[in-house]
PDB file of C-alpha atoms in Angstrom:
ATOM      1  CA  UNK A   3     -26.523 -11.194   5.115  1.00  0.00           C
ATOM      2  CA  UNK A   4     -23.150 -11.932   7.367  1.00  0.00           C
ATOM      3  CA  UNK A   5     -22.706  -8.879   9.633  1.00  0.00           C
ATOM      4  CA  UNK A   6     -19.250  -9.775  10.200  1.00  0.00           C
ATOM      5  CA  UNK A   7     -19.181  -9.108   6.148  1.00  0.00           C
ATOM      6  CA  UNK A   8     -19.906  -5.538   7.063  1.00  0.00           C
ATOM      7  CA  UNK A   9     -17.340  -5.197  10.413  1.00  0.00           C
ATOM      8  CA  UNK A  10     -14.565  -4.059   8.487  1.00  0.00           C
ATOM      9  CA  UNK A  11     -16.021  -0.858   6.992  1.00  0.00           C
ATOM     10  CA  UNK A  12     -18.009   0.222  10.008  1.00  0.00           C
ATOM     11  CA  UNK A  13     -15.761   1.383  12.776  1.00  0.00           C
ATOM     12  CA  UNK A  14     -18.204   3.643  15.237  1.00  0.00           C
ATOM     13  CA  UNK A  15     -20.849   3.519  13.022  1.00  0.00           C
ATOM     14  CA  UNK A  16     -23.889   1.759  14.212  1.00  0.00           C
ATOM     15  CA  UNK A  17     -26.539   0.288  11.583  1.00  0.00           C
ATOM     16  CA  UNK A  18     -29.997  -1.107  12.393  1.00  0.00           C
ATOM     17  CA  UNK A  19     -30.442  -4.871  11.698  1.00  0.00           C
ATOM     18  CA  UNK A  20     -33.127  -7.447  11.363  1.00  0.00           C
ATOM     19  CA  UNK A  21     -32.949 -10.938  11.101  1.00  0.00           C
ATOM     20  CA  UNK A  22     -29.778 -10.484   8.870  1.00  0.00           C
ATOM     21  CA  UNK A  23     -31.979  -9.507   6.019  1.00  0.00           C
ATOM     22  CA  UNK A  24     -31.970  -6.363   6.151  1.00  0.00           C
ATOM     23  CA  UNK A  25     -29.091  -3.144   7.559  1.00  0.00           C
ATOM     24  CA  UNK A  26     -29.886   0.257   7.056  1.00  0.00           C
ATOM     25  CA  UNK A  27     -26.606   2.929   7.943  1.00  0.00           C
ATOM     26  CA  UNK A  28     -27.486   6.628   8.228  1.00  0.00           C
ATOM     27  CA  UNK A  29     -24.079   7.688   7.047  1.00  0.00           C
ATOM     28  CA  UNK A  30     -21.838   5.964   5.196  1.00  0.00           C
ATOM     29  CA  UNK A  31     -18.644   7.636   5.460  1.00  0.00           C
ATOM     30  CA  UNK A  32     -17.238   4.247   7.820  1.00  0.00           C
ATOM     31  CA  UNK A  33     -16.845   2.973   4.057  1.00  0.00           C
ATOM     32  CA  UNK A  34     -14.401   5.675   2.605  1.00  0.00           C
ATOM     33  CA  UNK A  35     -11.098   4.007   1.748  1.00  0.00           C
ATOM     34  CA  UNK A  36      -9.082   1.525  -0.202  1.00  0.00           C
ATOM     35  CA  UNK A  37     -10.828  -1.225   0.574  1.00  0.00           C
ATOM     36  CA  UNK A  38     -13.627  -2.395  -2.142  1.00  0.00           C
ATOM     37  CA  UNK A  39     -16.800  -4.508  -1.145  1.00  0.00           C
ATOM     38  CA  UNK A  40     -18.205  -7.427  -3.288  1.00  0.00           C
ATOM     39  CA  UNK A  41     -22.238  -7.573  -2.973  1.00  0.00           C
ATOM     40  CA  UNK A  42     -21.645 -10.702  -5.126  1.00  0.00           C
ATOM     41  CA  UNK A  43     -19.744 -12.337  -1.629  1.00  0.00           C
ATOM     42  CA  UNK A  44     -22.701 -11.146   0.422  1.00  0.00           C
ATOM     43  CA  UNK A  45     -25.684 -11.524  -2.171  1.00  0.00           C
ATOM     44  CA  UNK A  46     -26.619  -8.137  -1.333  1.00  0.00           C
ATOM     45  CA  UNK A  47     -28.610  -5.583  -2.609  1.00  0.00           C
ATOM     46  CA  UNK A  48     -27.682  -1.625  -1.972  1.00  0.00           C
ATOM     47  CA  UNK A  49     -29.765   1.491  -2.407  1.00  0.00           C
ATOM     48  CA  UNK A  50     -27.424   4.837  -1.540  1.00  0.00           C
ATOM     49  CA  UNK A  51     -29.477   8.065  -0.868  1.00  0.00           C
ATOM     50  CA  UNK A  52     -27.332  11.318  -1.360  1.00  0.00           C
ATOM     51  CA  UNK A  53     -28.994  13.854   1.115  1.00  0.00           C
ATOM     52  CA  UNK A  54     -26.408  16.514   0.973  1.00  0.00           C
ATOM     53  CA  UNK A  55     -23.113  17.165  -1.146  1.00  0.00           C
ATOM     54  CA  UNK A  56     -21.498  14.645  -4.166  1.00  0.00           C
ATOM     55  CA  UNK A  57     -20.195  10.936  -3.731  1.00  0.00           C
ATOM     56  CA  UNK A  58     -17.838   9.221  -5.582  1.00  0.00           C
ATOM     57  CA  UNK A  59     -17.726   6.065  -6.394  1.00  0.00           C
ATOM     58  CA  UNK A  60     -16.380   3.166  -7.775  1.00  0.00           C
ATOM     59  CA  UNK A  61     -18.462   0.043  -9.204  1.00  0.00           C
ATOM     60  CA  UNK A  62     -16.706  -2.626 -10.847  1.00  0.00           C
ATOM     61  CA  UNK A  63     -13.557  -0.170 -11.041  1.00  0.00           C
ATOM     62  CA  UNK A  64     -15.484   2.837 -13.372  1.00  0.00           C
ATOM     63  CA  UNK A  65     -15.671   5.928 -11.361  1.00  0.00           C
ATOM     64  CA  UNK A  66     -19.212   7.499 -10.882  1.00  0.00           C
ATOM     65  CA  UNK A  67     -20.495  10.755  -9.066  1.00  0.00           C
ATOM     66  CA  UNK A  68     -23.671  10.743  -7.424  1.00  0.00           C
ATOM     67  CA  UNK A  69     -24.784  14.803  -6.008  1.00  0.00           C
ATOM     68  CA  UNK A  70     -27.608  15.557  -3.541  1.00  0.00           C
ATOM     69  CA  UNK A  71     -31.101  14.377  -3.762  1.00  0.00           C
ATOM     70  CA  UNK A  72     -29.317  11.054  -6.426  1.00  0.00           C
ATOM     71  CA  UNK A  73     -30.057   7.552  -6.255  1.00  0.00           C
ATOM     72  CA  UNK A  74     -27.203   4.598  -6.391  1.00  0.00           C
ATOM     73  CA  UNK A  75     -28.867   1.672  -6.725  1.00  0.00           C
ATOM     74  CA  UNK A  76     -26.434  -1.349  -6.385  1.00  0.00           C
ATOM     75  CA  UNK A  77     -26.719  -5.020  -7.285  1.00  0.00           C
ATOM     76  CA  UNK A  78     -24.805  -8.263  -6.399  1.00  0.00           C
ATOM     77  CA  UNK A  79     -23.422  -7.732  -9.786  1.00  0.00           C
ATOM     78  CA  UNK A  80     -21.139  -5.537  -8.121  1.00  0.00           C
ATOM     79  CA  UNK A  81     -18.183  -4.441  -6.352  1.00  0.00           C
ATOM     80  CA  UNK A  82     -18.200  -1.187  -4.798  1.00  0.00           C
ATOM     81  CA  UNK A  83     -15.911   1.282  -3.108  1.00  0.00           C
ATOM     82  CA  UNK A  84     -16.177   4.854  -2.103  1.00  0.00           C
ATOM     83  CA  UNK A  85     -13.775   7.010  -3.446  1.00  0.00           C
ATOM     84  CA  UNK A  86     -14.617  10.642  -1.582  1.00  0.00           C
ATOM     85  CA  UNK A  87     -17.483  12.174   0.126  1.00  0.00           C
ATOM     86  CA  UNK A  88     -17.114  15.817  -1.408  1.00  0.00           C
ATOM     87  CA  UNK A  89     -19.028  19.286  -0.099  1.00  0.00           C
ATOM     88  CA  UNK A  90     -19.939  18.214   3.079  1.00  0.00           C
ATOM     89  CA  UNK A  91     -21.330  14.704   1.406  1.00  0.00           C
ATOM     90  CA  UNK A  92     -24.450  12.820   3.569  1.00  0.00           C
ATOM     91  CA  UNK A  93     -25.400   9.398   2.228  1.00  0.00           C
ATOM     92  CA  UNK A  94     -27.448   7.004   3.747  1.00  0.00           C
ATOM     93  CA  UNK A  95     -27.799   3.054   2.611  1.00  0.00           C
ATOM     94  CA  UNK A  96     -30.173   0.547   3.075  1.00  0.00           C
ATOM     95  CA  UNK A  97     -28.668  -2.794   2.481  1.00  0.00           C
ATOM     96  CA  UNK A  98     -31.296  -6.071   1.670  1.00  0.00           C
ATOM     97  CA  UNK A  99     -30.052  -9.249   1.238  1.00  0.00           C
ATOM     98  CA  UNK A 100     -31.443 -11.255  -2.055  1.00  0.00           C
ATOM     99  CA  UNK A 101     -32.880 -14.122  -0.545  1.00  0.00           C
ATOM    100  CA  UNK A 102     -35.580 -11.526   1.243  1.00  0.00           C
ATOM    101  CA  UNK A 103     -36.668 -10.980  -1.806  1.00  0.00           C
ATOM    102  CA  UNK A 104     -38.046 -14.790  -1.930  1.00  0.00           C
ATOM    103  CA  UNK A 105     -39.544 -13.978   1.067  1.00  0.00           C
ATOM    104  CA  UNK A 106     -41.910 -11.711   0.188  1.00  0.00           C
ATOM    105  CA  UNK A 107     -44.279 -11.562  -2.316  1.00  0.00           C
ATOM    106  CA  UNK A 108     -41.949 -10.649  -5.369  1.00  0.00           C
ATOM    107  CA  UNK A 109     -42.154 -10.521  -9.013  1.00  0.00           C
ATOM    108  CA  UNK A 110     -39.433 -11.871 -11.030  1.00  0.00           C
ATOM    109  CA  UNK A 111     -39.771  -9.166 -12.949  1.00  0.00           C
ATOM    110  CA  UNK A 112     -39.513  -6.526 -10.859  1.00  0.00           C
ATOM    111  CA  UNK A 113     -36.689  -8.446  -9.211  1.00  0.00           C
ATOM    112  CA  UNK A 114     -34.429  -8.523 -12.460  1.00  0.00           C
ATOM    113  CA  UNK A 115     -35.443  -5.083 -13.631  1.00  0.00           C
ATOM    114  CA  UNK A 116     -33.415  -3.786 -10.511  1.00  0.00           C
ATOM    115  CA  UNK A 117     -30.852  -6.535 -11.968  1.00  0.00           C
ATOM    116  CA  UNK A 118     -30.541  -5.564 -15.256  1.00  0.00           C
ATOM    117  CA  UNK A 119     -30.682  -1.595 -14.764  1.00  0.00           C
ATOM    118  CA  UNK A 120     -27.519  -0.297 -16.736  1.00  0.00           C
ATOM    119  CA  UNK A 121     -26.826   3.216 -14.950  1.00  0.00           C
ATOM    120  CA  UNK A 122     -26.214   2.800 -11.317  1.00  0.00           C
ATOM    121  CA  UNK A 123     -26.972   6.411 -10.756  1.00  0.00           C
ATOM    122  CA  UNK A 124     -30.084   8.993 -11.181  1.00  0.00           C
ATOM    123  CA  UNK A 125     -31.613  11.991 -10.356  1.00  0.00           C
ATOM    124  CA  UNK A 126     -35.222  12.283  -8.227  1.00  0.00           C
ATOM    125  CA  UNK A 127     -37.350  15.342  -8.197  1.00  0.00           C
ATOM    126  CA  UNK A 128     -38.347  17.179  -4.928  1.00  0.00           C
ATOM    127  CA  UNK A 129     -41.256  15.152  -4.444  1.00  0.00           C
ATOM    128  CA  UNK A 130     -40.008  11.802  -5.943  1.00  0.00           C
ATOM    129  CA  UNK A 131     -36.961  12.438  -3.402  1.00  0.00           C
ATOM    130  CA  UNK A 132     -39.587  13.085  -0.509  1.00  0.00           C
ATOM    131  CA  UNK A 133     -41.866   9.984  -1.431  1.00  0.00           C
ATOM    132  CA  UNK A 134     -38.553   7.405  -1.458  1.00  0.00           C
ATOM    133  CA  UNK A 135     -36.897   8.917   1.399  1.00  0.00           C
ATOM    134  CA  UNK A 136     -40.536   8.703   3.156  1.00  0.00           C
ATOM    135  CA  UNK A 137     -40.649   4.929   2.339  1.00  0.00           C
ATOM    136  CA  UNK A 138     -37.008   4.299   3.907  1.00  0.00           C
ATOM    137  CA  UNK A 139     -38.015   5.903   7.325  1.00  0.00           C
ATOM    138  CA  UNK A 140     -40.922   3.526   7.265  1.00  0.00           C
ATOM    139  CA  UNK A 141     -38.420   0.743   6.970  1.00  0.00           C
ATOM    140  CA  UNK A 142     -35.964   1.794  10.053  1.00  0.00           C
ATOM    141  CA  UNK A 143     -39.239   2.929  12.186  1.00  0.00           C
ATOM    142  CA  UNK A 144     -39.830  -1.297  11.294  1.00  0.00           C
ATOM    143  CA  UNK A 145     -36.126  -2.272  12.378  1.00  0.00           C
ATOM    144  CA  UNK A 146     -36.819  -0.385  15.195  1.00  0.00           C
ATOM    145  CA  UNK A 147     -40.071  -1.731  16.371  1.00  0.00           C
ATOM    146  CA  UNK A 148     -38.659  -4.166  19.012  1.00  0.00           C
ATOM    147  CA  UNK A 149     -41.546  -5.103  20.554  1.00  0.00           C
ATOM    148  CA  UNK A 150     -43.579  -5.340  17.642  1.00  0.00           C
ATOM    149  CA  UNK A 151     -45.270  -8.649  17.175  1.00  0.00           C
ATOM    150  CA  UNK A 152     -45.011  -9.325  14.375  1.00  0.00           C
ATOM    151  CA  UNK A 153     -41.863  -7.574  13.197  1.00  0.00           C
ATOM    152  CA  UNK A 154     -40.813  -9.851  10.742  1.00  0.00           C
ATOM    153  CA  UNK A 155     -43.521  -9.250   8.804  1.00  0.00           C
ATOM    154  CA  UNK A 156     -43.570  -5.308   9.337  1.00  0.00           C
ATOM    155  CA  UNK A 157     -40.123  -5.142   7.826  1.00  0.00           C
ATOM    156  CA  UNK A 158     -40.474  -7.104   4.865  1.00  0.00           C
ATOM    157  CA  UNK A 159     -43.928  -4.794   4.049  1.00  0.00           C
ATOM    158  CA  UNK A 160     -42.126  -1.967   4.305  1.00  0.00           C
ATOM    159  CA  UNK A 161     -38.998  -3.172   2.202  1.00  0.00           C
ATOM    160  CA  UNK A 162     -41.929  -4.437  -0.319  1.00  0.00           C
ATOM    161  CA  UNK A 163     -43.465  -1.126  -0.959  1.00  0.00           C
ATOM    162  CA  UNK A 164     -40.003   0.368  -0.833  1.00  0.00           C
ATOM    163  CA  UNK A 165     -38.990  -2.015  -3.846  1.00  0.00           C
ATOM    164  CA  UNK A 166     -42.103  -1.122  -5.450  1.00  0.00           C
ATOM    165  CA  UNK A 167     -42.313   2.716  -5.527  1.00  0.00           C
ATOM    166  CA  UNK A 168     -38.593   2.581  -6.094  1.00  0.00           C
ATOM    167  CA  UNK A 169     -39.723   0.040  -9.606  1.00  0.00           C
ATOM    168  CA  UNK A 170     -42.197   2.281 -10.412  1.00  0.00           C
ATOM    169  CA  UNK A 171     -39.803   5.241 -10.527  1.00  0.00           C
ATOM    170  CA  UNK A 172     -37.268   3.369 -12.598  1.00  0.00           C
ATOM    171  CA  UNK A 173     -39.917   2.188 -15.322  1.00  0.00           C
ATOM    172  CA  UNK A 174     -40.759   6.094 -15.400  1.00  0.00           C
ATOM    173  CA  UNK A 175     -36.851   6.770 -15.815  1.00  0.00           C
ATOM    174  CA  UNK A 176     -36.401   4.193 -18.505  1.00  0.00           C
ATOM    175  CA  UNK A 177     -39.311   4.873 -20.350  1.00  0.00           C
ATOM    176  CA  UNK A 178     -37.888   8.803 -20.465  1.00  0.00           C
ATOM    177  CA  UNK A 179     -34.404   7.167 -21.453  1.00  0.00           C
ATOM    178  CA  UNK A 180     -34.831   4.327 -23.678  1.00  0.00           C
ATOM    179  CA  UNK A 181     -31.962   2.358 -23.461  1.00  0.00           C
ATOM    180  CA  UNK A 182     -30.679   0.172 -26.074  1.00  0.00           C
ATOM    181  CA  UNK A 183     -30.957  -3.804 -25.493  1.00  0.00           C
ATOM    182  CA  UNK A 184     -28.270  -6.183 -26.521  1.00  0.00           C
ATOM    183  CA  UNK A 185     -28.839  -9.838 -27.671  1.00  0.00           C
ATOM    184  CA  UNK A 186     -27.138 -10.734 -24.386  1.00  0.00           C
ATOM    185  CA  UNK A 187     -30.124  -9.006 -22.172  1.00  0.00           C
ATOM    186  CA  UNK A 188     -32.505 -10.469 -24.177  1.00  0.00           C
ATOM    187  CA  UNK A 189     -31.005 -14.018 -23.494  1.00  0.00           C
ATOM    188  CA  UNK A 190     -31.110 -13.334 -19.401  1.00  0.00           C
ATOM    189  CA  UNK A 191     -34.521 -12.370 -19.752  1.00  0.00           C
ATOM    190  CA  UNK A 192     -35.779 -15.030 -21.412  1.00  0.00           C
ATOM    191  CA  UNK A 193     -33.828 -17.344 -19.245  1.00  0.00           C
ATOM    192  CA  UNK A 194     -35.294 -15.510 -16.281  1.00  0.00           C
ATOM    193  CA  UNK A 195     -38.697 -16.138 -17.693  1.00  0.00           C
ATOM    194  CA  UNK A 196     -38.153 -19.727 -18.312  1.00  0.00           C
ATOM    195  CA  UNK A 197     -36.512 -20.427 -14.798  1.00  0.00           C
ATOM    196  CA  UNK A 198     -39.628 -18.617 -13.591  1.00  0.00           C
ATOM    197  CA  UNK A 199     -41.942 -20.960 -15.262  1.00  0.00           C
ATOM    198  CA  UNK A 200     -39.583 -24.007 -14.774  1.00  0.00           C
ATOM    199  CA  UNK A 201     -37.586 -24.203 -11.709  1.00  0.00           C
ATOM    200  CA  UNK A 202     -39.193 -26.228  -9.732  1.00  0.00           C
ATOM    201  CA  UNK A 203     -39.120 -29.162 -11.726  1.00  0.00           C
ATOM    202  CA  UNK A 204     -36.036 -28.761 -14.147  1.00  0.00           C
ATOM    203  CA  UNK A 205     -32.623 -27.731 -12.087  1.00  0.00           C
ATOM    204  CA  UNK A 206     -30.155 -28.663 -14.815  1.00  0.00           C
ATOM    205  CA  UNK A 207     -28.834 -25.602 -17.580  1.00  0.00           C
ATOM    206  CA  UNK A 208     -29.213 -28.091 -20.319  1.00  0.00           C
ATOM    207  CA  UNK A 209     -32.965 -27.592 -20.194  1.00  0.00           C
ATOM    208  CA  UNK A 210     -33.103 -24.263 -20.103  1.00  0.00           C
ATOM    209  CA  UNK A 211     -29.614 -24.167 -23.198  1.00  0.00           C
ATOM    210  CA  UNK A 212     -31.851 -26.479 -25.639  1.00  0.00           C
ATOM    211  CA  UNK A 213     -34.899 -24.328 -24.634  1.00  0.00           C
ATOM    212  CA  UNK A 214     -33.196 -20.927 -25.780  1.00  0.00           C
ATOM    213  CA  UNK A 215     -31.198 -22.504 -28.517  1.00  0.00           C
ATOM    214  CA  UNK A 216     -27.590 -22.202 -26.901  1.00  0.00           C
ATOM    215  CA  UNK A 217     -25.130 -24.358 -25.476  1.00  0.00           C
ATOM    216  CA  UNK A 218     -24.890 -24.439 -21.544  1.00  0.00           C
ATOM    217  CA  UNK A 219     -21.963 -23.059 -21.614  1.00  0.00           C
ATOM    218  CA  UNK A 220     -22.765 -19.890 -23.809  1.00  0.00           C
ATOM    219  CA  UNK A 221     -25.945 -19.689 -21.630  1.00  0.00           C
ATOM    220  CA  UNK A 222     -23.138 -19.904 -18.458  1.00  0.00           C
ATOM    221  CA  UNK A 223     -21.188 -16.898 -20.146  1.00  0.00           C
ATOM    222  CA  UNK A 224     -24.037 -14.807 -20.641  1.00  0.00           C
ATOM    223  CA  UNK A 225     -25.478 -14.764 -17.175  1.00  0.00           C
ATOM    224  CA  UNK A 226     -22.517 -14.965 -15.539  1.00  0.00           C
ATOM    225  CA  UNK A 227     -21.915 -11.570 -16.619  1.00  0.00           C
ATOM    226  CA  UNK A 228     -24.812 -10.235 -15.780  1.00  0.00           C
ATOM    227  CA  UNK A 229     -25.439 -11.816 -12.448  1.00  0.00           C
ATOM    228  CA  UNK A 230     -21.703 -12.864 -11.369  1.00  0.00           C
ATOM    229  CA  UNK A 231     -23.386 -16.369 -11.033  1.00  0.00           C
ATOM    230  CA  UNK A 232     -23.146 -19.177 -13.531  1.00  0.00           C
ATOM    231  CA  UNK A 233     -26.556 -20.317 -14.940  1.00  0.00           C
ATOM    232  CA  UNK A 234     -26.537 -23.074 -12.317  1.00  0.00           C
ATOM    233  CA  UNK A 235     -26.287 -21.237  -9.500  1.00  0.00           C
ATOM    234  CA  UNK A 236     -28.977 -19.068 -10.810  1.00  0.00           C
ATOM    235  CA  UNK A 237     -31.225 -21.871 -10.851  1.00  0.00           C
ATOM    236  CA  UNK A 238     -30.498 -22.866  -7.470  1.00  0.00           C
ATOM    237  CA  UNK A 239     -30.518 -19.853  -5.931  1.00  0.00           C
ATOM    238  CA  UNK A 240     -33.938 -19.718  -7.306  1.00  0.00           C
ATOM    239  CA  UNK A 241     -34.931 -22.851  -5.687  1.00  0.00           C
ATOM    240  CA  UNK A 242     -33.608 -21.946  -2.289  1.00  0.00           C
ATOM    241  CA  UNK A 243     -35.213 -18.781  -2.183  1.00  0.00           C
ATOM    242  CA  UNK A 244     -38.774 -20.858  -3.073  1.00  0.00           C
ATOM    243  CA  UNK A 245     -37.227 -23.056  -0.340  1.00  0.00           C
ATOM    244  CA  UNK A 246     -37.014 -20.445   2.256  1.00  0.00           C
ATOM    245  CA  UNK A 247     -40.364 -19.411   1.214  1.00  0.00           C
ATOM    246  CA  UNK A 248     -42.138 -22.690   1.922  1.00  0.00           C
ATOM    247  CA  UNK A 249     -40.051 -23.144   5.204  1.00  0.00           C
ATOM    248  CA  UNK A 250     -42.443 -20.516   6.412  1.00  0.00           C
ATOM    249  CA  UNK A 251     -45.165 -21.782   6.215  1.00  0.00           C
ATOM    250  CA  UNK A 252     -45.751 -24.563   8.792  1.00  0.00           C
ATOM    251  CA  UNK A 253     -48.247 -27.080   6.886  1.00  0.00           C
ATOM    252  CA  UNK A 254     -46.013 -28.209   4.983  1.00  0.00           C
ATOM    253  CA  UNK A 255     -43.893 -31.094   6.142  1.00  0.00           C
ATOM    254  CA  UNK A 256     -39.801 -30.890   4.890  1.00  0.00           C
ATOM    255  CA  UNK A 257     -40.945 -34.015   2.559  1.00  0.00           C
ATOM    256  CA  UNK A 258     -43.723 -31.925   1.122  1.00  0.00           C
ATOM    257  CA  UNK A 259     -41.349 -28.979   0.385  1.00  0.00           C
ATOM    258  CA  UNK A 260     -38.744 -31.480  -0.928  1.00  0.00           C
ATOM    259  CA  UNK A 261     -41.245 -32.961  -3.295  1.00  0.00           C
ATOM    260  CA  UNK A 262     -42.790 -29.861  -4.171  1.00  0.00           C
ATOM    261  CA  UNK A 263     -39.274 -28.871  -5.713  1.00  0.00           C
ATOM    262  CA  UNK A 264     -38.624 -32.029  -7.108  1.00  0.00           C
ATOM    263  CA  UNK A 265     -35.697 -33.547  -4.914  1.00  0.00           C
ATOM    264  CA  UNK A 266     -35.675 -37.047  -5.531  1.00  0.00           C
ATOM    265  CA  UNK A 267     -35.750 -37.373  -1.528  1.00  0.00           C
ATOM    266  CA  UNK A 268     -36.208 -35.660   1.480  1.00  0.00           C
ATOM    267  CA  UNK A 269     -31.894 -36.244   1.986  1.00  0.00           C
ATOM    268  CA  UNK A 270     -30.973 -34.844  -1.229  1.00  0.00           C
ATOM    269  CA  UNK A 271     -32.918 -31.159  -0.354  1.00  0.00           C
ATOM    270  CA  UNK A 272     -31.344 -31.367   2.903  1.00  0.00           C
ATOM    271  CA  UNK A 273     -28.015 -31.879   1.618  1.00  0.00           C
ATOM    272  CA  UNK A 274     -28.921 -28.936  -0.931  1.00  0.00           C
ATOM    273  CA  UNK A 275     -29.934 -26.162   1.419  1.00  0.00           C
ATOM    274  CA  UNK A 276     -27.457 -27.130   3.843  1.00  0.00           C
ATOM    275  CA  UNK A 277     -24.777 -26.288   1.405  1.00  0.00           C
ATOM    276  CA  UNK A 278     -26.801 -22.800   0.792  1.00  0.00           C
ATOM    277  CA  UNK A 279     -27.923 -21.931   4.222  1.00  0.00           C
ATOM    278  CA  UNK A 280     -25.265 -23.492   6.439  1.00  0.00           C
ATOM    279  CA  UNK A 281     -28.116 -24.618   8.162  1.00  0.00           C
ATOM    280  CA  UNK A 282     -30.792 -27.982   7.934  1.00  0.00           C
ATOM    281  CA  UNK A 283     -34.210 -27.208   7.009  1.00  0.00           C
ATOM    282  CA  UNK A 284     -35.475 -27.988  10.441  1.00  0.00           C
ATOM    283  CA  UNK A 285     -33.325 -25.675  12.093  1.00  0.00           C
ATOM    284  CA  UNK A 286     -33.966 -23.044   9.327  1.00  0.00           C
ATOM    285  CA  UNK A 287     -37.714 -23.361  10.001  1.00  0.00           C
ATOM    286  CA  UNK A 288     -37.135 -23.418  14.045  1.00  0.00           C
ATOM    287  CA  UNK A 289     -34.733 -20.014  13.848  1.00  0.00           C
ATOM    288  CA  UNK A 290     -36.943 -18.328  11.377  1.00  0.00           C
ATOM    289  CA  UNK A 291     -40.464 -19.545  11.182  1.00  0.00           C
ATOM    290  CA  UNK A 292     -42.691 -16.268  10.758  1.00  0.00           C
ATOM    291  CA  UNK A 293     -44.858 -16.224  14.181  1.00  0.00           C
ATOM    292  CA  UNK A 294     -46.174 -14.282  17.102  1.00  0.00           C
ATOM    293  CA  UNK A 295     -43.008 -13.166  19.297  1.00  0.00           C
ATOM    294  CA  UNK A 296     -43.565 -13.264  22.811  1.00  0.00           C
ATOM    295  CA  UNK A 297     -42.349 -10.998  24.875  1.00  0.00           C
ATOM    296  CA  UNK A 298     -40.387 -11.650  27.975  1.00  0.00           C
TER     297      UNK A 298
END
């Protein structure tokens, strides 16, 4: 996550940052304006928390309201804009970038059930509200943990169980609110499942087309608007979140992580996660290898 993708909106307003994975704001009103934000340009995800008054919206250009003690929960599949903060309006946001969700220990599924959720907006009870908003304060306390030693690690448990109790309370929603599945969504989640299975060793679309009995470029269509990525870049952003992953851990040589996601050499994953990351593996590892910090 690029903080200088965030400057724009934030004027006075001072957020809480780690490792540009993760920014939490305690008001959002810096964001009221014309000016609409892409998650897709960031690969972000949002979570809004309406503590007092009624937001409105805009995702992908359809108005929504969200009132007091409401839940926005934002994807990179969107763009986003605040339209008014109304009554008085508080909002807080805790921002994650996707690739820390290859960091931790993640399910796929869990991951593209926040993807595929349909209604950006619903309503917690007292003590659902309490619980979430309880698991968010655990998460800044962890941002603000300087001198913790191991704060890397303390943040990411703490978005974790966030993402977890926040899955658990949409299965509980949906389950209450069936919602009607196209052929599309079934496609995507069977892709999902197959890249899941697969990635590591098959990175072209064709494999995963002939597997689901489509053309690569219906397969293309379909995710694409979903995700706002093409199936390819699905699949590699799959692979350099594993990448990531394995970076951290330090018995593993670059060759062995090249070969364990079937590069043909130790140059041609370089030359991949380069184009992700900005960044060569070794210096990824170097910057952000998970260890003891010491203090000064």
């Amino acid at each position: 996550m690029e903080r200088q993708v965030f400057e724009k909106f934030l004027n006075s307003e001072k957020p809480e940052w780690f490792n540009e994975d993760v920014m939490y704001l305690n008001d959002i009103s810096a964001f009221q304006g014309e000016q609409t934000f892409s998650f897709v340009e960031g690969g972000i995800f949002a979570y809004l928390l309406v503590d007092e008054g009624e937001l409105e919206f805009e995702l992908n250009g359809k108005k929504y309201r969200a009132k007091s003690r409401d839940l926005a929960l934002l994807s990179h599949a969107h763009s986003f804009r605040v339209v008014r903060m109304i009554a008085g309006a508080r909002c807080r946001a805790l921002f994650v970038d996707q690739s820390l969700y290859g960091q931790v220990v993640f399910t796929e599924r869990l991951y593209y059930q926040f993807l595929l959720y349909r209604h950006p907006v619903f309503s917690l009870g007292e003590d659902e509200w309490t619980h979430l908003s309880g698991c968010v304060e655990q998460i800044l306390q962890r941002l603000r943990a300087r001198e913790h030693y191991y704060q890397k690690g303390a943040v990411q448990l703490a978005v974790f169980m966030f993402m977890i109790e926040l899955g658990n309370l949409i299965r509980h929603h949906l389950a209450a609110h069936p919602v009607s599945q196209t052929s599309s969504d079934q496609v995507f989640r069977d892709f999902v499942s197959l890249v899941a299975r697969h990635f590591k060793a098959e990175h072209s679309v064709t494999f995963y087309a002939e597997k689901l009995n489509r053309s690569p470029q219906n397969l293309s269509r379909i995710v694409k608007r979903i995700t706002q990525m093409t199936a390819s870049d699905f699949i590699y952003e799959r692979l350099y979140q594993e990448a990531r992953l394995l970076l951290h851990r330090s018995e593993y040589s670059i060759q062995q992580v090249a070969d364990k996601l079937c590069f043909s050499d130790q140059s041609a994953f370089g030359k991949f996660f380069r184009s992700r990351s900005g960044e060569t593996p070794s210096a990824f590892r170097e910057k952000h290898y998970l260890s003891p910090r010491r203090k000064e």
